[in-house]
Short mmCIF file of C-alpha atoms in Angstrom, two decimals:
data_model
loop_
_atom_site.label_atom_id
_atom_site.label_comp_id
_atom_site.label_asym_id
_atom_site.label_seq_id
_atom_site.Cartn_x
_atom_site.Cartn_y
_atom_site.Cartn_z
CA MET A 509 0.00 0.00 0.00
CA LEU A 510 1.64 3.23 -1.17
CA ARG A 511 0.85 6.77 -0.08
CA LEU A 512 2.13 10.12 -1.23
CA LEU A 513 2.69 12.78 1.44
CA LYS A 514 4.17 16.24 1.61
CA VAL A 515 6.73 17.14 4.27
CA SER A 516 6.13 20.18 6.47
CA GLY A 517 8.61 21.42 9.05
CA ASN A 518 12.36 21.04 9.22
CA SER A 519 13.14 18.50 11.91
CA LEU A 520 14.70 16.17 9.32
CA SER A 521 16.74 18.90 7.69
CA PRO A 522 19.08 19.17 5.92
CA GLY A 523 18.16 15.88 4.19
CA TYR A 524 14.40 16.41 4.17
CA GLN A 525 13.04 19.91 3.91
CA GLU A 526 9.71 21.69 3.96
CA GLY A 527 7.90 21.06 0.69
CA ASP A 528 9.58 17.76 -0.19
CA PHE A 529 7.34 14.84 -1.15
CA VAL A 530 7.70 11.30 0.13
CA VAL A 531 6.18 8.01 -0.89
CA ILE A 532 5.63 5.65 2.02
CA VAL A 533 4.77 1.99 2.04
CA LYS A 534 2.98 0.00 4.70
CA ILE A 535 3.32 -3.74 4.45
CA PRO A 536 3.25 -6.39 7.17
CA LEU A 537 6.22 -6.25 9.51
CA PHE A 538 7.27 -9.83 8.91
CA LEU A 539 7.58 -9.13 5.19
CA HIS A 540 9.40 -5.86 5.46
CA PRO A 541 10.74 -5.06 8.94
CA TYR A 542 11.72 -1.62 10.06
CA HIS A 543 15.37 -0.82 10.62
CA HIS A 544 17.41 1.63 12.62
CA GLY A 545 17.82 4.76 10.48
CA ASP A 546 14.62 4.29 8.46
CA VAL A 547 12.52 7.41 8.00
CA ILE A 548 8.98 6.59 9.07
CA VAL A 549 5.58 8.22 9.19
CA PHE A 550 3.42 7.58 12.22
CA HIS A 551 0.43 8.93 14.08
CA HIS A 552 1.03 10.62 17.42
CA PRO A 553 -1.99 11.28 19.66
CA HIS A 554 -0.89 14.83 20.44
CA TYR A 555 1.12 15.97 17.41
CA GLY A 556 -0.78 14.15 14.64
CA ARG A 557 1.00 12.64 11.64
CA LEU A 558 4.75 12.98 12.04
CA ILE A 559 7.77 11.97 10.00
CA LYS A 560 10.93 11.04 11.92
CA ARG A 561 13.92 8.75 11.83
CA ILE A 562 14.08 5.51 13.84
CA LYS A 563 16.77 5.60 16.53
CA VAL A 564 15.96 2.43 18.46
CA ILE A 565 13.65 -0.50 17.80
CA ASP A 566 12.34 -2.28 20.88
CA ILE A 567 10.62 -5.41 19.62
CA ALA A 568 9.88 -6.65 23.16
CA GLN A 569 8.01 -3.44 23.94
CA GLY A 570 6.47 -3.30 20.45
CA ALA A 571 7.71 0.24 19.97
CA VAL A 572 10.27 2.40 18.25
CA TYR A 573 12.08 5.48 19.51
CA VAL A 574 12.49 8.29 17.03
CA ALA A 575 14.29 11.57 16.53
CA GLY A 576 14.78 14.18 13.86
CA ASP A 577 18.08 14.99 12.22
CA HIS A 578 17.93 18.64 13.19
CA PRO A 579 19.32 19.50 16.66
CA GLU A 580 16.08 21.18 17.70
CA SER A 581 13.79 18.41 16.56
CA LEU A 582 11.24 16.81 18.81
CA ASP A 583 12.46 13.38 19.81
CA SER A 584 11.35 10.47 21.95
CA ARG A 585 12.08 12.47 25.09
CA GLN A 586 8.96 14.49 24.22
CA LEU A 587 7.13 11.98 22.06
CA GLY A 588 7.66 8.85 24.12
CA PRO A 589 7.92 5.40 22.53
CA ILE A 590 5.92 5.03 19.32
CA SER A 591 3.83 1.88 19.17
CA LEU A 592 4.39 -0.27 16.10
CA ASN A 593 0.61 -0.10 15.63
CA ALA A 594 0.87 3.67 15.14
CA LEU A 595 3.26 3.38 12.18
CA GLU A 596 1.74 4.41 8.87
CA GLY A 597 4.70 3.32 6.80
CA LYS A 598 8.28 3.97 5.92
CA VAL A 599 9.69 6.20 3.25
CA ILE A 600 10.75 4.37 0.10
CA TRP A 601 11.00 7.36 -2.22
CA HIS A 602 12.00 10.93 -1.40
CA ILE A 603 11.29 13.59 -4.02
CA LYS A 604 13.18 16.72 -3.07
CA LYS A 605 11.91 20.19 -3.70
CA PRO A 606 14.41 21.94 -6.00
CA ARG A 607 16.92 23.67 -3.71
CA THR A 608 17.65 27.29 -4.55
CA MET B 1153 10.22 17.34 -13.48
CA ILE B 1154 8.72 14.79 -11.07
CA TYR B 1155 8.49 17.44 -8.39
CA LYS B 1156 6.55 19.77 -10.72
CA LEU B 1157 4.21 16.94 -11.62
CA LEU B 1158 3.56 16.25 -7.93
CA GLN B 1159 2.98 19.95 -7.32
CA SER B 1160 0.32 19.89 -10.03
CA LEU B 1161 -1.25 16.85 -8.42
CA GLU B 1162 -1.26 18.62 -5.09
CA LYS B 1163 -2.99 21.68 -6.56
CA ALA B 1164 -5.58 19.53 -8.28
CA PHE B 1165 -6.33 16.97 -5.58
CA GLY B 1166 -4.49 18.01 -2.43
CA ILE B 1167 -1.85 15.91 -0.70
CA GLU B 1168 -1.82 15.19 3.02
CA GLU B 1169 1.09 16.37 5.14
CA ALA B 1170 3.53 14.55 7.37
CA LYS B 1171 4.95 16.95 9.93
CA ALA B 1172 8.68 17.03 10.56
CA HIS B 1173 7.87 18.80 13.76
CA CYS B 1174 10.19 21.11 15.67
CA ASP B 1175 8.77 22.50 18.87
CA ILE B 1176 9.77 25.22 21.30
CA PRO B 1177 10.38 23.11 24.45
CA CYS B 1178 12.78 20.70 22.77
CA GLY B 1179 15.08 23.56 21.80
CA ILE B 1180 15.71 24.57 25.39
CA TYR B 1181 19.02 23.07 26.37
CA ASP B 1182 21.53 24.84 28.60
CA PRO B 1183 24.48 23.32 30.48
CA ILE B 1184 24.34 26.05 33.14
CA THR B 1185 22.05 23.88 35.28
CA ALA B 1186 24.74 21.17 35.38
CA GLN B 1187 27.46 23.74 36.03
CA ILE B 1188 25.58 25.22 39.00
CA ALA B 1189 24.85 21.74 40.33
CA ALA B 1190 28.57 20.86 40.11
CA LEU B 1191 29.42 24.07 41.94
CA THR B 1192 26.87 23.18 44.61
CA VAL B 1193 28.69 19.89 45.19
CA VAL B 1194 31.88 21.81 46.02
CA ARG B 1195 29.93 24.21 48.21
CA MET B 1196 28.43 21.38 50.26
CA ILE B 1197 31.87 19.83 50.79
CA ASP B 1198 33.22 23.22 51.92
CA LEU B 1199 30.32 23.78 54.34
CA ALA B 1200 30.64 20.30 55.80
CA THR B 1201 34.42 20.65 56.15
CA ASP B 1202 34.13 24.02 57.90
CA LEU B 1203 31.47 22.69 60.23
CA ASP B 1204 33.61 19.68 61.08
CA LYS B 1205 36.62 21.86 61.85
CA ASN B 1206 34.67 24.31 63.98
CA THR B 1207 32.49 21.95 65.98
CA ALA B 1208 34.04 20.59 69.15
CA GLU B 1209 31.06 18.65 70.39
CA LYS B 1210 29.58 16.58 67.60
CA GLY B 1211 26.09 15.96 68.86
CA LEU B 1212 22.71 15.58 67.21
CA ALA B 1213 22.67 19.11 65.79
CA TYR B 1214 26.03 18.57 64.14
CA HIS B 1215 24.99 15.24 62.59
CA ASN B 1216 21.73 16.72 61.43
CA THR B 1217 23.48 19.56 59.60
CA VAL B 1218 26.16 17.32 58.08
CA SER B 1219 23.46 14.93 56.90
CA ARG B 1220 21.69 17.78 55.16
CA TYR B 1221 24.89 18.92 53.43
CA VAL B 1222 25.59 15.39 52.26
CA ALA B 1223 22.01 14.93 51.02
CA VAL B 1224 22.23 18.12 48.96
CA LYS B 1225 25.63 17.02 47.62
CA GLU B 1226 24.12 13.67 46.57
CA GLU B 1227 21.18 15.34 44.88
CA HIS B 1228 23.27 17.83 42.92
CA ALA B 1229 25.91 15.32 41.85
CA GLU B 1230 23.10 13.23 40.41
CA LYS B 1231 21.61 16.33 38.77
CA VAL B 1232 24.94 17.00 37.05
CA LYS B 1233 24.88 13.49 35.61
CA HIS B 1234 21.24 13.75 34.56
CA ASP B 1235 21.46 17.15 32.89
CA VAL B 1236 24.65 16.28 31.00
CA ARG B 1237 23.09 12.99 29.83
CA VAL B 1238 20.07 14.84 28.46
CA ILE B 1239 22.18 17.23 26.39
CA TRP B 1240 24.47 14.43 25.27
CA GLY B 1241 21.62 12.07 24.35
CA ASP B 1242 19.00 14.46 23.02
CA TYR B 1243 20.83 17.51 21.72
CA LEU B 1244 24.20 16.34 20.42
CA LYS B 1245 23.76 14.83 16.97
CA ALA B 1246 26.08 12.93 14.67
CA GLN B 1247 27.34 16.10 12.99
CA HIS B 1248 28.35 17.53 16.38
CA LEU B 1249 30.11 14.35 17.43
CA GLU B 1250 32.07 14.28 14.18
CA LYS B 1251 33.41 17.72 15.05
CA TYR B 1252 33.93 16.90 18.74
CA PRO B 1253 34.97 13.23 18.80
CA ASP B 1254 36.17 13.53 22.42
CA ALA B 1255 32.66 14.42 23.64
CA HIS B 1256 31.82 10.78 24.47
CA ALA B 1257 34.96 10.41 26.61
CA LEU B 1258 34.25 13.73 28.30
CA VAL B 1259 30.69 12.70 29.17
CA HIS B 1260 31.98 9.42 30.56
CA LYS B 1261 34.49 11.35 32.66
CA ILE B 1262 31.67 13.53 34.03
CA MET B 1263 29.66 10.42 34.91
CA SER B 1264 32.65 8.99 36.82
CA LEU B 1265 33.43 12.25 38.61
CA GLY B 1266 29.73 12.66 39.45
CA SER B 1267 29.74 9.23 41.07
CA LYS B 1268 32.91 10.04 42.98
CA ALA B 1269 31.30 13.26 44.20
CA ARG B 1270 28.47 11.19 45.65
CA GLN B 1271 30.71 8.58 47.20
CA THR B 1272 33.30 10.83 48.84
CA MET B 1273 34.04 14.23 50.36
CA ASP B 1274 36.98 14.67 47.97
CA ARG B 1275 37.05 18.38 47.15
CA GLU B 1276 39.68 18.01 44.47
CA ALA B 1277 37.48 15.51 42.60
CA ALA B 1278 34.51 17.87 42.93
CA VAL B 1279 36.56 20.74 41.47
CA GLN B 1280 37.52 18.42 38.61
CA LEU B 1281 33.80 17.79 38.09
CA VAL B 1282 33.17 21.53 37.77
CA GLU B 1283 35.98 21.82 35.23
CA ALA B 1284 34.79 18.81 33.20
CA VAL B 1285 31.28 20.27 33.01
CA ASN B 1286 32.85 23.57 31.95
CA GLU B 1287 34.55 21.76 29.05
CA PHE B 1288 31.21 20.21 28.14
CA ALA B 1289 29.54 23.64 28.25
CA GLN B 1290 32.21 25.04 25.96
CA ILE B 1291 31.55 22.31 23.39
CA PHE B 1292 27.80 22.86 23.71
CA TRP B 1293 28.02 26.60 23.01
CA GLU B 1294 30.50 26.06 20.17
CA THR B 1295 27.98 23.78 18.45
CA LYS B 1296 25.60 26.73 18.48
CA GLY B 1297 28.25 29.09 17.13
CA ILE B 1298 28.23 31.09 20.37
CA ALA B 1299 31.53 32.26 21.83
CA THR B 1300 32.20 31.67 25.51
CA LYS B 1301 33.98 33.46 28.31
CA ARG B 1302 35.28 32.32 31.67
CA ALA B 1303 34.37 34.20 34.81
CA LYS B 1304 34.41 33.46 38.51
CA ALA B 1305 31.05 32.51 39.95
CA PRO B 1306 29.59 35.47 41.86
CA TYR B 1307 29.02 33.31 44.94
CA ASN B 1308 30.90 30.73 46.97
CA PRO B 1309 32.88 28.83 45.91
CA PRO B 1310 34.22 31.43 43.46
CA LEU B 1311 35.38 28.89 40.88
CA GLU B 1312 35.54 29.72 37.20
CA LEU B 1313 32.54 28.85 35.05
CA VAL B 1314 32.13 28.92 31.29
CA TYR B 1315 29.38 31.32 30.22
CA PRO B 1316 28.00 32.06 26.74
CA ASN B 1317 29.18 35.43 25.52
CA LEU B 1318 25.76 36.65 24.44
#
C-alpha cells in the first residue's frame, strides 16, 4: 500500500526539507521489517501525523524510539515510545523540492 | 520534473502532510544547570568541612546539619549526571560528534566524577567535576556558534565557570 505525502517542518533537515514529497509503504512487519535509520511516518496522539527517523527499535516493547536529524527536533524524550501499531509506513521514495 | 508533476497533483487533488515537527520546548538546552549543580557539590563539601573543623562537640545538631549537606551534595551530583546525559543524548547529533569526537569520553568522565562526588568528600574531585562540566559547556556553546567566556562565579565557591558570551 503506497501513499504520497508532503513534508512540512524542518526536523529532518538538511536531508528532508519543507515542501519535499515522500512516498511511504505499509506492508506487514514480517515481510518488510523496520530498521534503525529508516525514515517513518506515524500517528502521534498529540502531534498528529509525524515523519521522523528511527533511533531504536524495541521489539519486546512493540515500539520504536524516534528523533529528527535537526538539533532542535522533537524526539522520543517528548514523544515517548511510538507503538508499532501507530506506524503508517516507511519512506521508500523521497522527491526533493528543488533547492535554490 | 517529477516534483513539478507532484505539485500539479497537489494543486488539483491536495496531498496530506507529514509533519517534521520542531517545537519550542525541545530547543531549550543549557548546560548552566549542570554547572551550578557541580558548583553546589563543592559548596556542600566546603560547608561540611568548615562545620567539622569548627564543631568541638559533635552531637545531634552537628549530625543533622552534616546529613543535610551530604544529602544536597548527593542530589546535585546526580543532577549534574542527569542534565549532562540529556544534552548528550538528546541535543548532540552525529554532525556535532564528528566535530567533537572527544565528547563521548568527556561525558563518561563527568559520569565517573559525578559518582565520585556522591561517594566521597573529595574536594579536588569535585573541582575536577566543575571543570569537566565547563569543558562540556564550551563544546555545547560552540555547536551553536556562540563564543564563551570564563568568569568566577559570583558566589561561593568562586570557581571559574564557562558562560555564553551573548
